[in-house]
JSON list of C-alpha atoms in Angstrom, two decimals:
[
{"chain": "X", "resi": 1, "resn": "UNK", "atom": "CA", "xyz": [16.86, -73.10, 1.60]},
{"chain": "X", "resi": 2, "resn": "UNK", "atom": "CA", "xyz": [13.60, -74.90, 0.49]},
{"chain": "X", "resi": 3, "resn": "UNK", "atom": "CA", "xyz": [12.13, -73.97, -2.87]},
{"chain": "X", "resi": 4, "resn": "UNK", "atom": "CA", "xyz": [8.65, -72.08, -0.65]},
{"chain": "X", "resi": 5, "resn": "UNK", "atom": "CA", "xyz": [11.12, -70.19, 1.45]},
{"chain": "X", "resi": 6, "resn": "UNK", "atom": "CA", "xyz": [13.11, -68.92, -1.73]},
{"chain": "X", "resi": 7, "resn": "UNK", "atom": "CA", "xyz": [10.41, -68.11, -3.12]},
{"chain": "X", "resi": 8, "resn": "UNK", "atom": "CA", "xyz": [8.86, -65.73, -0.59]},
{"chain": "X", "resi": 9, "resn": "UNK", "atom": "CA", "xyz": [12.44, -64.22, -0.15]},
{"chain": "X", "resi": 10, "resn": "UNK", "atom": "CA", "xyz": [11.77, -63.31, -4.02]},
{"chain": "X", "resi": 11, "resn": "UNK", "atom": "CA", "xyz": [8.31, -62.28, -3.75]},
{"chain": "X", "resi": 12, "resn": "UNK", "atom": "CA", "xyz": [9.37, -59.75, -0.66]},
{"chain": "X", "resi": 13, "resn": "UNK", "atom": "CA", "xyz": [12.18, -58.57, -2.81]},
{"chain": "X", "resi": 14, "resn": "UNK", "atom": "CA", "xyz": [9.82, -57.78, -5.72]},
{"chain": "X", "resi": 15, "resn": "UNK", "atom": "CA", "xyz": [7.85, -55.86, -3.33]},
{"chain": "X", "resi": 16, "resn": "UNK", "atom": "CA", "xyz": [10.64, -53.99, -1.59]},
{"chain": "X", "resi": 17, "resn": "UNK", "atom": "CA", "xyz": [11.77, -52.79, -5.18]},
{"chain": "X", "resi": 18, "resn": "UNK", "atom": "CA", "xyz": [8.41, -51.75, -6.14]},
{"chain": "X", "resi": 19, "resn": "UNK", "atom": "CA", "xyz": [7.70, -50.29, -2.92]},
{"chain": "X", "resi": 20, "resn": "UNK", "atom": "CA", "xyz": [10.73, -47.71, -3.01]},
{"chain": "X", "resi": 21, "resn": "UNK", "atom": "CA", "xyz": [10.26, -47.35, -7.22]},
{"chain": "X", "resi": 22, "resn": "UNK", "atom": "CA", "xyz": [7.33, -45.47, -6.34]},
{"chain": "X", "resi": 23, "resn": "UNK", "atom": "CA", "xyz": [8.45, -43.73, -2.93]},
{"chain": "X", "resi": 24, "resn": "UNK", "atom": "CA", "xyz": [11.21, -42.04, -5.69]},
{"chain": "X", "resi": 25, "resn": "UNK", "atom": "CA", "xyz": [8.79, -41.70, -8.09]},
{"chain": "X", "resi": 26, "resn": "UNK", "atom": "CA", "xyz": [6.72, -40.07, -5.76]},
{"chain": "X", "resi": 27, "resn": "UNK", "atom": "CA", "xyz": [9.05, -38.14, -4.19]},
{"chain": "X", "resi": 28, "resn": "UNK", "atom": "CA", "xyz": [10.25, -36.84, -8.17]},
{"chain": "X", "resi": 29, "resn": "UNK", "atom": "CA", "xyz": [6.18, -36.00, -8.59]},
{"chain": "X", "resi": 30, "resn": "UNK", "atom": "CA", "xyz": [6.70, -33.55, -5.69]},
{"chain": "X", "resi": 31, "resn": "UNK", "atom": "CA", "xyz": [9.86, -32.37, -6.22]},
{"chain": "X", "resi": 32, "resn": "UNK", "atom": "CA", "xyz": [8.63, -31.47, -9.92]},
{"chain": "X", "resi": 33, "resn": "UNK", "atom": "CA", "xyz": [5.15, -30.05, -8.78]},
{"chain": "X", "resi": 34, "resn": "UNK", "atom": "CA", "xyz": [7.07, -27.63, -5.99]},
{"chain": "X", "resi": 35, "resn": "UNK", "atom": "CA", "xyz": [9.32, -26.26, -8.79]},
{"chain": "X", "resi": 36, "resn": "UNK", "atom": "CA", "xyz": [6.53, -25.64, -11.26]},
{"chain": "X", "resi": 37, "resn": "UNK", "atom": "CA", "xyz": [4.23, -24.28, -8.37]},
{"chain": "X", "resi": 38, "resn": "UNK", "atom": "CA", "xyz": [7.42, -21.73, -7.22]},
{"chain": "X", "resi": 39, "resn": "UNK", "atom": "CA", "xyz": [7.56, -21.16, -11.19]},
{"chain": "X", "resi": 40, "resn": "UNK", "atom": "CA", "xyz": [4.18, -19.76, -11.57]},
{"chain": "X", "resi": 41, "resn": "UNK", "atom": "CA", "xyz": [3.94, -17.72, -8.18]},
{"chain": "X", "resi": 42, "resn": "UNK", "atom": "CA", "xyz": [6.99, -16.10, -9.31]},
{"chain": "X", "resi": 43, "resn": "UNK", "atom": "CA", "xyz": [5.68, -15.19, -12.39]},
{"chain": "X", "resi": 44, "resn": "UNK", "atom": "CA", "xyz": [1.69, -14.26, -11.95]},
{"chain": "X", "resi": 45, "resn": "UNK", "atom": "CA", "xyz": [2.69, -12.88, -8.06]},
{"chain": "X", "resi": 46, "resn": "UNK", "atom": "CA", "xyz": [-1.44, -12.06, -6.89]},
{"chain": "X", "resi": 47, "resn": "UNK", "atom": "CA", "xyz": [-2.75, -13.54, -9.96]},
{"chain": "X", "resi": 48, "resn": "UNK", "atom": "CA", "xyz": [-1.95, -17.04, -8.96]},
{"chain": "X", "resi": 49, "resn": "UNK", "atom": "CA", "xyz": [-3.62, -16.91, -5.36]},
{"chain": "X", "resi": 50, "resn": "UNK", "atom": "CA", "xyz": [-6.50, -15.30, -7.23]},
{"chain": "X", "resi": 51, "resn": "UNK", "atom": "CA", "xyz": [-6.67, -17.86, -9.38]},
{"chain": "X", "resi": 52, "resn": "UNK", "atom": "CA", "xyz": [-6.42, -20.56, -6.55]},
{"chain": "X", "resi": 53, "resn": "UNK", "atom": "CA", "xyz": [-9.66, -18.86, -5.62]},
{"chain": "X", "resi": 54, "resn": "UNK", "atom": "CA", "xyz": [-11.10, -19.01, -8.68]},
{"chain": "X", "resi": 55, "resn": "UNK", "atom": "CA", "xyz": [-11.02, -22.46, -8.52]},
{"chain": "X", "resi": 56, "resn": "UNK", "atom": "CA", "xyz": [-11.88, -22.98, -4.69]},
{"chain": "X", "resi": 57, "resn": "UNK", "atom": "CA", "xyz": [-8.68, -23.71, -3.56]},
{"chain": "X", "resi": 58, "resn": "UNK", "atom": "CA", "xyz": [-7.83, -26.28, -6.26]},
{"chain": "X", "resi": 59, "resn": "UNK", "atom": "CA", "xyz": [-4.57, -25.51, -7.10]},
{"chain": "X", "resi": 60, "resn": "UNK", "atom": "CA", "xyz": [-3.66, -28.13, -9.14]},
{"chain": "X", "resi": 61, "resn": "UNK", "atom": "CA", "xyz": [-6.80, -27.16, -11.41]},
{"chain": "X", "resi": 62, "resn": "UNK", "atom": "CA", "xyz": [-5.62, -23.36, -10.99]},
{"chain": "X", "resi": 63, "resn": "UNK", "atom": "CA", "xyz": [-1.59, -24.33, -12.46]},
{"chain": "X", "resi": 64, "resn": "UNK", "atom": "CA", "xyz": [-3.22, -26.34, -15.46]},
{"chain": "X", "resi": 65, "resn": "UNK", "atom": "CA", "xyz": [-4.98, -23.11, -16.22]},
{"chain": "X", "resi": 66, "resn": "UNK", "atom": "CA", "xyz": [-1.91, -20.74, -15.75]},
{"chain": "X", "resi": 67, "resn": "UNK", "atom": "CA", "xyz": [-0.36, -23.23, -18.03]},
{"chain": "X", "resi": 68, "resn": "UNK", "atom": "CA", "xyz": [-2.60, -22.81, -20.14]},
{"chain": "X", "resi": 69, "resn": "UNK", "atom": "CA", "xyz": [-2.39, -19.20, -20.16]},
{"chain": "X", "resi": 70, "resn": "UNK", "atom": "CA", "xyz": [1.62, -19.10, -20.59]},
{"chain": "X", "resi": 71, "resn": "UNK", "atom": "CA", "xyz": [1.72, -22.06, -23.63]},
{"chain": "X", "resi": 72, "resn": "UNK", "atom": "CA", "xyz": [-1.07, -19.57, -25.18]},
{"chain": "X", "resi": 73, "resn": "UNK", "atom": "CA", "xyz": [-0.09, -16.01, -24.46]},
{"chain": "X", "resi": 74, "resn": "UNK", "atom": "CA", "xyz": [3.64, -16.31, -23.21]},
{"chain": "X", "resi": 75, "resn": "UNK", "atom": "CA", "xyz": [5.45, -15.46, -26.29]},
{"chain": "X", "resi": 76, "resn": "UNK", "atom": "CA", "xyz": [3.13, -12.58, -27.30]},
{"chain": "X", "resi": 77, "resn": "UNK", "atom": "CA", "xyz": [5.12, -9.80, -28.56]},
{"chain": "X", "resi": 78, "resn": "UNK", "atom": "CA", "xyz": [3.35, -6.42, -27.88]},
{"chain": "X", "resi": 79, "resn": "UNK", "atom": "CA", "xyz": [3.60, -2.95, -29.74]},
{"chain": "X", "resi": 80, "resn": "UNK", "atom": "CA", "xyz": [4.98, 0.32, -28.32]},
{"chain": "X", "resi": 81, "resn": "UNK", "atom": "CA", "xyz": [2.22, 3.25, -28.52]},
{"chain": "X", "resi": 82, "resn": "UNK", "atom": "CA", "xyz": [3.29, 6.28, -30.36]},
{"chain": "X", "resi": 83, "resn": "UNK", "atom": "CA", "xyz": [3.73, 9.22, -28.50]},
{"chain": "X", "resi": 84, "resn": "UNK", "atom": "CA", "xyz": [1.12, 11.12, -30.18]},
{"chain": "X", "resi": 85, "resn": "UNK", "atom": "CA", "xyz": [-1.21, 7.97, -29.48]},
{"chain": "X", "resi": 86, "resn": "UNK", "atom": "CA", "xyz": [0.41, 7.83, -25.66]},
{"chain": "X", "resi": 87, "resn": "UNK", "atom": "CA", "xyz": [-0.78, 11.37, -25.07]},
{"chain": "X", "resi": 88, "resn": "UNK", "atom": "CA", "xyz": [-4.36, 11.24, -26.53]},
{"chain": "X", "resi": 89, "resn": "UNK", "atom": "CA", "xyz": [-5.11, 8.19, -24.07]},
{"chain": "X", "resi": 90, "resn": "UNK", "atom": "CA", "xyz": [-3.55, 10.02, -21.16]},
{"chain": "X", "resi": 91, "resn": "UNK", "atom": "CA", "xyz": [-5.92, 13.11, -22.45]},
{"chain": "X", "resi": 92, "resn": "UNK", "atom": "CA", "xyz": [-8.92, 10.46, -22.43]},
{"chain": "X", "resi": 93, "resn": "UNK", "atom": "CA", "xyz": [-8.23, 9.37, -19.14]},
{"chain": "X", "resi": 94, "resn": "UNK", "atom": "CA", "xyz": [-8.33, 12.76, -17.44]},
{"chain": "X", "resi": 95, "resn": "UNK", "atom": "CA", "xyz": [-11.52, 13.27, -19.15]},
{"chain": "X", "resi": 96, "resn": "UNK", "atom": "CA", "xyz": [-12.74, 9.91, -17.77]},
{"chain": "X", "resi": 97, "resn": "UNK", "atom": "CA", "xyz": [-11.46, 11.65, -14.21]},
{"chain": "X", "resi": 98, "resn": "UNK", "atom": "CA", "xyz": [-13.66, 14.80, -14.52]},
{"chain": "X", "resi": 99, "resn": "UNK", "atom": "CA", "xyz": [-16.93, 12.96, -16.11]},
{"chain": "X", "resi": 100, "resn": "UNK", "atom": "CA", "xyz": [-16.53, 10.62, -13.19]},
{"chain": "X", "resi": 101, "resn": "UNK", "atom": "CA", "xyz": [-18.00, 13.30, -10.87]},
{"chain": "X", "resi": 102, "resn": "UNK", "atom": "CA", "xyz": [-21.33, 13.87, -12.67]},
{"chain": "X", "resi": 103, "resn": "UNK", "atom": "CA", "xyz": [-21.85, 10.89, -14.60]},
{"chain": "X", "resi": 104, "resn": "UNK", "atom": "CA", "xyz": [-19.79, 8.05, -12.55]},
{"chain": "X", "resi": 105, "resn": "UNK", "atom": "CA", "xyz": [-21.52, 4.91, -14.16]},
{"chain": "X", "resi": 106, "resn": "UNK", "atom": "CA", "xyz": [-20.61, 6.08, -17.64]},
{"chain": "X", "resi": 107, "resn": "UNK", "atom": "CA", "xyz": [-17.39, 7.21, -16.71]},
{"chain": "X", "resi": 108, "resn": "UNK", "atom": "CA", "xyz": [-16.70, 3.95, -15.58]},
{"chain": "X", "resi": 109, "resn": "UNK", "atom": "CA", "xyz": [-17.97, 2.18, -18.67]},
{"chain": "X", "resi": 110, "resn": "UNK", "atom": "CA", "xyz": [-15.79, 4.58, -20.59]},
{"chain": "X", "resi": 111, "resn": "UNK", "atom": "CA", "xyz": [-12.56, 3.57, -18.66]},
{"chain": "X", "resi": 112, "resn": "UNK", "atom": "CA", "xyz": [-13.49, -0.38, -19.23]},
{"chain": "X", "resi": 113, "resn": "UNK", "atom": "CA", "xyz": [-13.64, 0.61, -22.91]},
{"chain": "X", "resi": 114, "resn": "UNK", "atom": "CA", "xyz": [-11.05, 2.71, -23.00]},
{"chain": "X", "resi": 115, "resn": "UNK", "atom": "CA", "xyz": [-8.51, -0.26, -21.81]},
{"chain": "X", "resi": 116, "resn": "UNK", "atom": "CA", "xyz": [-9.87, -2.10, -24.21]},
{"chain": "X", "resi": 117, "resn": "UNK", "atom": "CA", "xyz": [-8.83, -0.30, -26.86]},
{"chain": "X", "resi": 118, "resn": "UNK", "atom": "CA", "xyz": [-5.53, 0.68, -24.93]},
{"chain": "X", "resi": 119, "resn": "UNK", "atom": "CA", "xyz": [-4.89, -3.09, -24.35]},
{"chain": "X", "resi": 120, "resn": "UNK", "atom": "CA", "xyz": [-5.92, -3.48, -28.25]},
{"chain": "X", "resi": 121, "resn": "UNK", "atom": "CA", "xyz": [-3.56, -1.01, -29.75]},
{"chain": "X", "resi": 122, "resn": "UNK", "atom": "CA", "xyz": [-0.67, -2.05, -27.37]},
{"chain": "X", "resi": 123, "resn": "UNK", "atom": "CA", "xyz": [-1.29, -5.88, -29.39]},
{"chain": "X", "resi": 124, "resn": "UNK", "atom": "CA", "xyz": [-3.19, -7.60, -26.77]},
{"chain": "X", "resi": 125, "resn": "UNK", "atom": "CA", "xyz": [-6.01, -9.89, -28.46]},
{"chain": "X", "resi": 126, "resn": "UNK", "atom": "CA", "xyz": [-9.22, -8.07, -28.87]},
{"chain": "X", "resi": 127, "resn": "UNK", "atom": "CA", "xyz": [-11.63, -10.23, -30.36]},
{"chain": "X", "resi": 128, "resn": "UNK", "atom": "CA", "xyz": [-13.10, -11.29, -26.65]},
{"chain": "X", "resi": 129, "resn": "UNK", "atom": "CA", "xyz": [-12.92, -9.68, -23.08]},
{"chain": "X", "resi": 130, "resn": "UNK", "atom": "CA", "xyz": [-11.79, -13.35, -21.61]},
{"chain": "X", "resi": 131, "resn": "UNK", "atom": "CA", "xyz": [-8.76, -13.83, -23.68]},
{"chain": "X", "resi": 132, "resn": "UNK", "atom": "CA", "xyz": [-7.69, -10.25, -23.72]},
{"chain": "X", "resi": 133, "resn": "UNK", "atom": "CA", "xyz": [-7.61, -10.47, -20.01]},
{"chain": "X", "resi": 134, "resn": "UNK", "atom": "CA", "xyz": [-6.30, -13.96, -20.32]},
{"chain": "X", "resi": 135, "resn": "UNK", "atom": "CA", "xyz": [-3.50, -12.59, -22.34]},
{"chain": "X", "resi": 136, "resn": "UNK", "atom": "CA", "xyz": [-2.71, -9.36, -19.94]},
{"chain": "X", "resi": 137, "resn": "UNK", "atom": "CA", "xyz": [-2.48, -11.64, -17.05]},
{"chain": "X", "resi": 138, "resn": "UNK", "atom": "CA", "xyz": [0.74, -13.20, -18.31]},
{"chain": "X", "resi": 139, "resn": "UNK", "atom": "CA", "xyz": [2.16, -10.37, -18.89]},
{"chain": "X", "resi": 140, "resn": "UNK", "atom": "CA", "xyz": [0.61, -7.28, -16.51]},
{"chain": "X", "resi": 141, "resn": "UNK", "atom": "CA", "xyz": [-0.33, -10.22, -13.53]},
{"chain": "X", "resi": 142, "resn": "UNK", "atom": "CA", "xyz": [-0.06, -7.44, -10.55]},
{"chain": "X", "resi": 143, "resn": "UNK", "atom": "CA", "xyz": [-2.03, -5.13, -12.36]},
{"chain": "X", "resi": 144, "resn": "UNK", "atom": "CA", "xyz": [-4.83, -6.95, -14.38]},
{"chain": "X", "resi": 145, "resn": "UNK", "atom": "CA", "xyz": [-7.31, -7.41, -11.48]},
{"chain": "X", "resi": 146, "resn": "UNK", "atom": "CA", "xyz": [-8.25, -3.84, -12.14]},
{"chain": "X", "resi": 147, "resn": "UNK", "atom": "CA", "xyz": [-9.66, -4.60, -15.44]},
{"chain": "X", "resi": 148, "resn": "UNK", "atom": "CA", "xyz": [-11.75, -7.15, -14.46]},
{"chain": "X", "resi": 149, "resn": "UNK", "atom": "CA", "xyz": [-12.89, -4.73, -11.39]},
{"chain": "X", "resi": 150, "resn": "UNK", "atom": "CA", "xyz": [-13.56, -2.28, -13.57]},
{"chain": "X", "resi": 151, "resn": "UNK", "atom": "CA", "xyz": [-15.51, -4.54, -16.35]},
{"chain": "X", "resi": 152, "resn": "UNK", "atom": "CA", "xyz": [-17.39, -6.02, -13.40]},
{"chain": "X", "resi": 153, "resn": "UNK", "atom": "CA", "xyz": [-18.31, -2.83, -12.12]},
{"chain": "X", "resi": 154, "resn": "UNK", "atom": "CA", "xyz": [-19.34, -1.45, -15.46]},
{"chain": "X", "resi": 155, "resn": "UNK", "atom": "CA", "xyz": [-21.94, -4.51, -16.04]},
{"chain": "X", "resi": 156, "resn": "UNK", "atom": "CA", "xyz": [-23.20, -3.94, -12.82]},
{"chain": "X", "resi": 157, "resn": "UNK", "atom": "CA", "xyz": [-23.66, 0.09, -13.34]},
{"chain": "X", "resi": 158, "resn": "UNK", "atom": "CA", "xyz": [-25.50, -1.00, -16.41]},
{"chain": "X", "resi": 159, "resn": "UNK", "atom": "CA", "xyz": [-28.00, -2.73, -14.43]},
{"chain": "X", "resi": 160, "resn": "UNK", "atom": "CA", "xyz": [-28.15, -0.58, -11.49]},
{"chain": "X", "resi": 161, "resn": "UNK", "atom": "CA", "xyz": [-26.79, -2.66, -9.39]},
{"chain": "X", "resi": 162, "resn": "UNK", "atom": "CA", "xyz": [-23.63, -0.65, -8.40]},
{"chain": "X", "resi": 163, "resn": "UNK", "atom": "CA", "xyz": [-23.28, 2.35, -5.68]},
{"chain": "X", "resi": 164, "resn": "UNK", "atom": "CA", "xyz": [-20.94, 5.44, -6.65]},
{"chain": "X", "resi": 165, "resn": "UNK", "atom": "CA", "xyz": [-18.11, 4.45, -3.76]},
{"chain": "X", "resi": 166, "resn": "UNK", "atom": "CA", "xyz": [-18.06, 1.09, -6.10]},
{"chain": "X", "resi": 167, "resn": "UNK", "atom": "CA", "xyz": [-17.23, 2.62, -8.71]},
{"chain": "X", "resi": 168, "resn": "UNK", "atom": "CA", "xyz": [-14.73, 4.99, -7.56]},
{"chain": "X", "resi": 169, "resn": "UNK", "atom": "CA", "xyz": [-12.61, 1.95, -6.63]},
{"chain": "X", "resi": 170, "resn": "UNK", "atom": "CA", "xyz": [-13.00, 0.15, -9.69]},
{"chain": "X", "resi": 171, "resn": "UNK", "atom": "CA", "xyz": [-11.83, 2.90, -11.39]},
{"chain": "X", "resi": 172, "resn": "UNK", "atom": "CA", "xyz": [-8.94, 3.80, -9.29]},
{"chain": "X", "resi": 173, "resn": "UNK", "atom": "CA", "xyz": [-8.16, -0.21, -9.40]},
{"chain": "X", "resi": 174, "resn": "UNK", "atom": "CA", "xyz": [-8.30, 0.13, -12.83]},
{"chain": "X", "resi": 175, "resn": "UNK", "atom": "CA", "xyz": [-5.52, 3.48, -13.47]},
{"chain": "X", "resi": 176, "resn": "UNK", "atom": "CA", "xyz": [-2.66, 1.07, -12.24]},
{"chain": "X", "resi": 177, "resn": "UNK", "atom": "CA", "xyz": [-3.35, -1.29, -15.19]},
{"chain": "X", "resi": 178, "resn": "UNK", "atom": "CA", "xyz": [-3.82, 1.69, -17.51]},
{"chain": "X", "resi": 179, "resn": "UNK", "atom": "CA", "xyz": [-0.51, 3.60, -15.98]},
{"chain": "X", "resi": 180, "resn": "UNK", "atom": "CA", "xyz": [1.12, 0.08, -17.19]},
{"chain": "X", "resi": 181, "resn": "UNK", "atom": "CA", "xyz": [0.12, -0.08, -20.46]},
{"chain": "X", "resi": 182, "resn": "UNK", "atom": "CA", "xyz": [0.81, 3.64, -21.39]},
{"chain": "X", "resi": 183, "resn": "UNK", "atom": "CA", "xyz": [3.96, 3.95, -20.19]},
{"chain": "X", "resi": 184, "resn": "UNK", "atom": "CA", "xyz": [7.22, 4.37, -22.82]},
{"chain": "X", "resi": 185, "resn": "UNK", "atom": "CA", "xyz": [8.68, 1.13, -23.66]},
{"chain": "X", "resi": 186, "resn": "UNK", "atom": "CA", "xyz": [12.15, 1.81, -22.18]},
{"chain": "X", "resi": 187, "resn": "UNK", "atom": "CA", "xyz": [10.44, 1.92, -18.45]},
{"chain": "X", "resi": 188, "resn": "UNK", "atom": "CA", "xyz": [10.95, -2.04, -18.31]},
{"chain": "X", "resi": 189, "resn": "UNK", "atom": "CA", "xyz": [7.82, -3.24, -20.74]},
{"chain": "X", "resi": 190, "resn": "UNK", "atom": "CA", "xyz": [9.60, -6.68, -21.55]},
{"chain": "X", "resi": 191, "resn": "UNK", "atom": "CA", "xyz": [7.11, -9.32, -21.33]},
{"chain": "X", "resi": 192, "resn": "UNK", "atom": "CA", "xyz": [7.84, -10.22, -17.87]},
{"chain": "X", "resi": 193, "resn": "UNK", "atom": "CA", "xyz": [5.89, -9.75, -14.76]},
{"chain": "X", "resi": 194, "resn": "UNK", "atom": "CA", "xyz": [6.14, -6.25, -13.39]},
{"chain": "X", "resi": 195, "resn": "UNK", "atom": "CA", "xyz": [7.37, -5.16, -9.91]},
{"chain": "X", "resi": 196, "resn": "UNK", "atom": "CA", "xyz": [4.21, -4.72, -7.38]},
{"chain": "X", "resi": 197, "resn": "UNK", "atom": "CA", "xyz": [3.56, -0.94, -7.25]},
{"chain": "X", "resi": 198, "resn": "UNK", "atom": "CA", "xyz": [0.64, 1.39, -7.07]},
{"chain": "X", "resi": 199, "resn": "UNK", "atom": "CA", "xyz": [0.16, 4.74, -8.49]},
{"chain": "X", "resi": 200, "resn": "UNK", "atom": "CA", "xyz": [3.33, 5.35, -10.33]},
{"chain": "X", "resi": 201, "resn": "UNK", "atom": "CA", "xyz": [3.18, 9.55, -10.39]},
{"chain": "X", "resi": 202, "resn": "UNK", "atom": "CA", "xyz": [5.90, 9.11, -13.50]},
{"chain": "X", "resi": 203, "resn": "UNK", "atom": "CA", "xyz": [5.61, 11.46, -16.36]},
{"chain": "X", "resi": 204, "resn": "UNK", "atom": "CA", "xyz": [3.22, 10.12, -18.80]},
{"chain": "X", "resi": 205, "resn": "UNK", "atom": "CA", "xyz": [0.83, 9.35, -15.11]},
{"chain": "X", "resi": 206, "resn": "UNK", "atom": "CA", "xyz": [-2.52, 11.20, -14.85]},
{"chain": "X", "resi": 207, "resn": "UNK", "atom": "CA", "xyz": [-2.18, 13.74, -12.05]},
{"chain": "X", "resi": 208, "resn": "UNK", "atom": "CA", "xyz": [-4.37, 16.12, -10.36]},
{"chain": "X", "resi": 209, "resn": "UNK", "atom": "CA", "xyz": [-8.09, 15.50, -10.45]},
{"chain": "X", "resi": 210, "resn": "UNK", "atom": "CA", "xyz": [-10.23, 13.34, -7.86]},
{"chain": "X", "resi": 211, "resn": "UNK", "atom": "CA", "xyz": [-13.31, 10.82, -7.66]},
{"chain": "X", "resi": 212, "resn": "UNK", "atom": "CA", "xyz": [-14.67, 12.37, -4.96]},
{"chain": "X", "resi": 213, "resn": "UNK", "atom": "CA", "xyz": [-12.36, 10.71, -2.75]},
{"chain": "X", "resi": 214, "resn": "UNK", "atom": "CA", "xyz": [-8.16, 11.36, -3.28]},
{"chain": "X", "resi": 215, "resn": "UNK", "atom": "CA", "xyz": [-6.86, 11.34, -6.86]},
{"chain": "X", "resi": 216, "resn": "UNK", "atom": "CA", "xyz": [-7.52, 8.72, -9.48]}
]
């Protein structure tokens, strides 16, 4: 074999080789970005594909934040409420219910407040809206949107800018959040994701009472 034709037997090796280094490397890349992606559906459930959204659909933008999220928030160890203290937000919350139907905007503000302070007490960060929400995401991820429907509608109440029926869902949103955070810590409050559910009609649940439309 002449010394050209050797060396473009060489040369096309070299390429072969380099060609399938990065098919597998490729192919790891995947592999590793299907497993993280399955990861983080499994744990934030609706809170990932809303914060796909978020992001227009960038998902790779919306995982870095999720990260983000978990290396921040995902060993935060929260506090069981009393059941003195359990009881006087379930009392607040009823009385949210009844000044809902003659004073709906403040009612509503008062329920964004009073999670809050429920998220607060149950050691959540306080010190700004955006991380304490942040923060409840990894841990409450099927029941956080509330909050923020709630917050959003309170803002907009504030300005005039929100119509009772509005409100009434933001608030009603908002219960299944607040049904998570008061309930007793041997109902399954272990940092992990919760099962999907709606109004939970346990014990320690409001009951009775409507916003004009079915109970709260």
């Amino acid at each position: 074999m002449s010394t050209g034709a050797s060396i473009t037997v060489v040369v096309a090796a070299v390429v072969l080789v380099a060609a399938l280094a990065a098919a597998l490397a490729a192919g790891f890349i995947r592999a590793r970005d299907g497993g993280r992606n399955r990861a983080l559906r499994r744990r934030f459930g609706p809170e990932y594909d809303l914060t796909v959204a978020r992001h227009a659909g960038d998902t790779r933008a919306a995982e870095r934040e999720l990260d983000e999220r978990l290396r921040r928030h995902g060993r935060l160890k929260t506090r069981p409420l009393s059941g003195e203290l359990r009881e006087r937000y379930v009392a607040e919350w009823a009385r949210v219910q009844e000044e809902f139907i003659e004073q709906p905007a403040r009612a509503t503000a008062d329920a964004d407040q009073l999670l809050a302070r429920l998220a607060h007490d149950r050691g959540f960060p306080s010190d700004r809206y955006d991380e304490q929400v942040a923060a409840l995401s990894v841990h409450h991820a099927d029941s956080v949107q509330g909050y923020r429907q709630v917050h959003a509608a309170a803002l907009r109440a504030r300005e005039g800018r929100a119509d009772t029926e509005e409100l009434r869902e933001a608030v009603v949103h908002a219960r299944v959040l607040f049904e998570d955070l008061v309930k007793p810590p041997h109902h399954g409050d272990d940092g992990t994701r919760p099962h999907a559910h709606r109004h939970t009609h346990a014990p320690w649940a409001m009951r009775g009472g409507n916003l004009g439309r079915g109970d709260i």
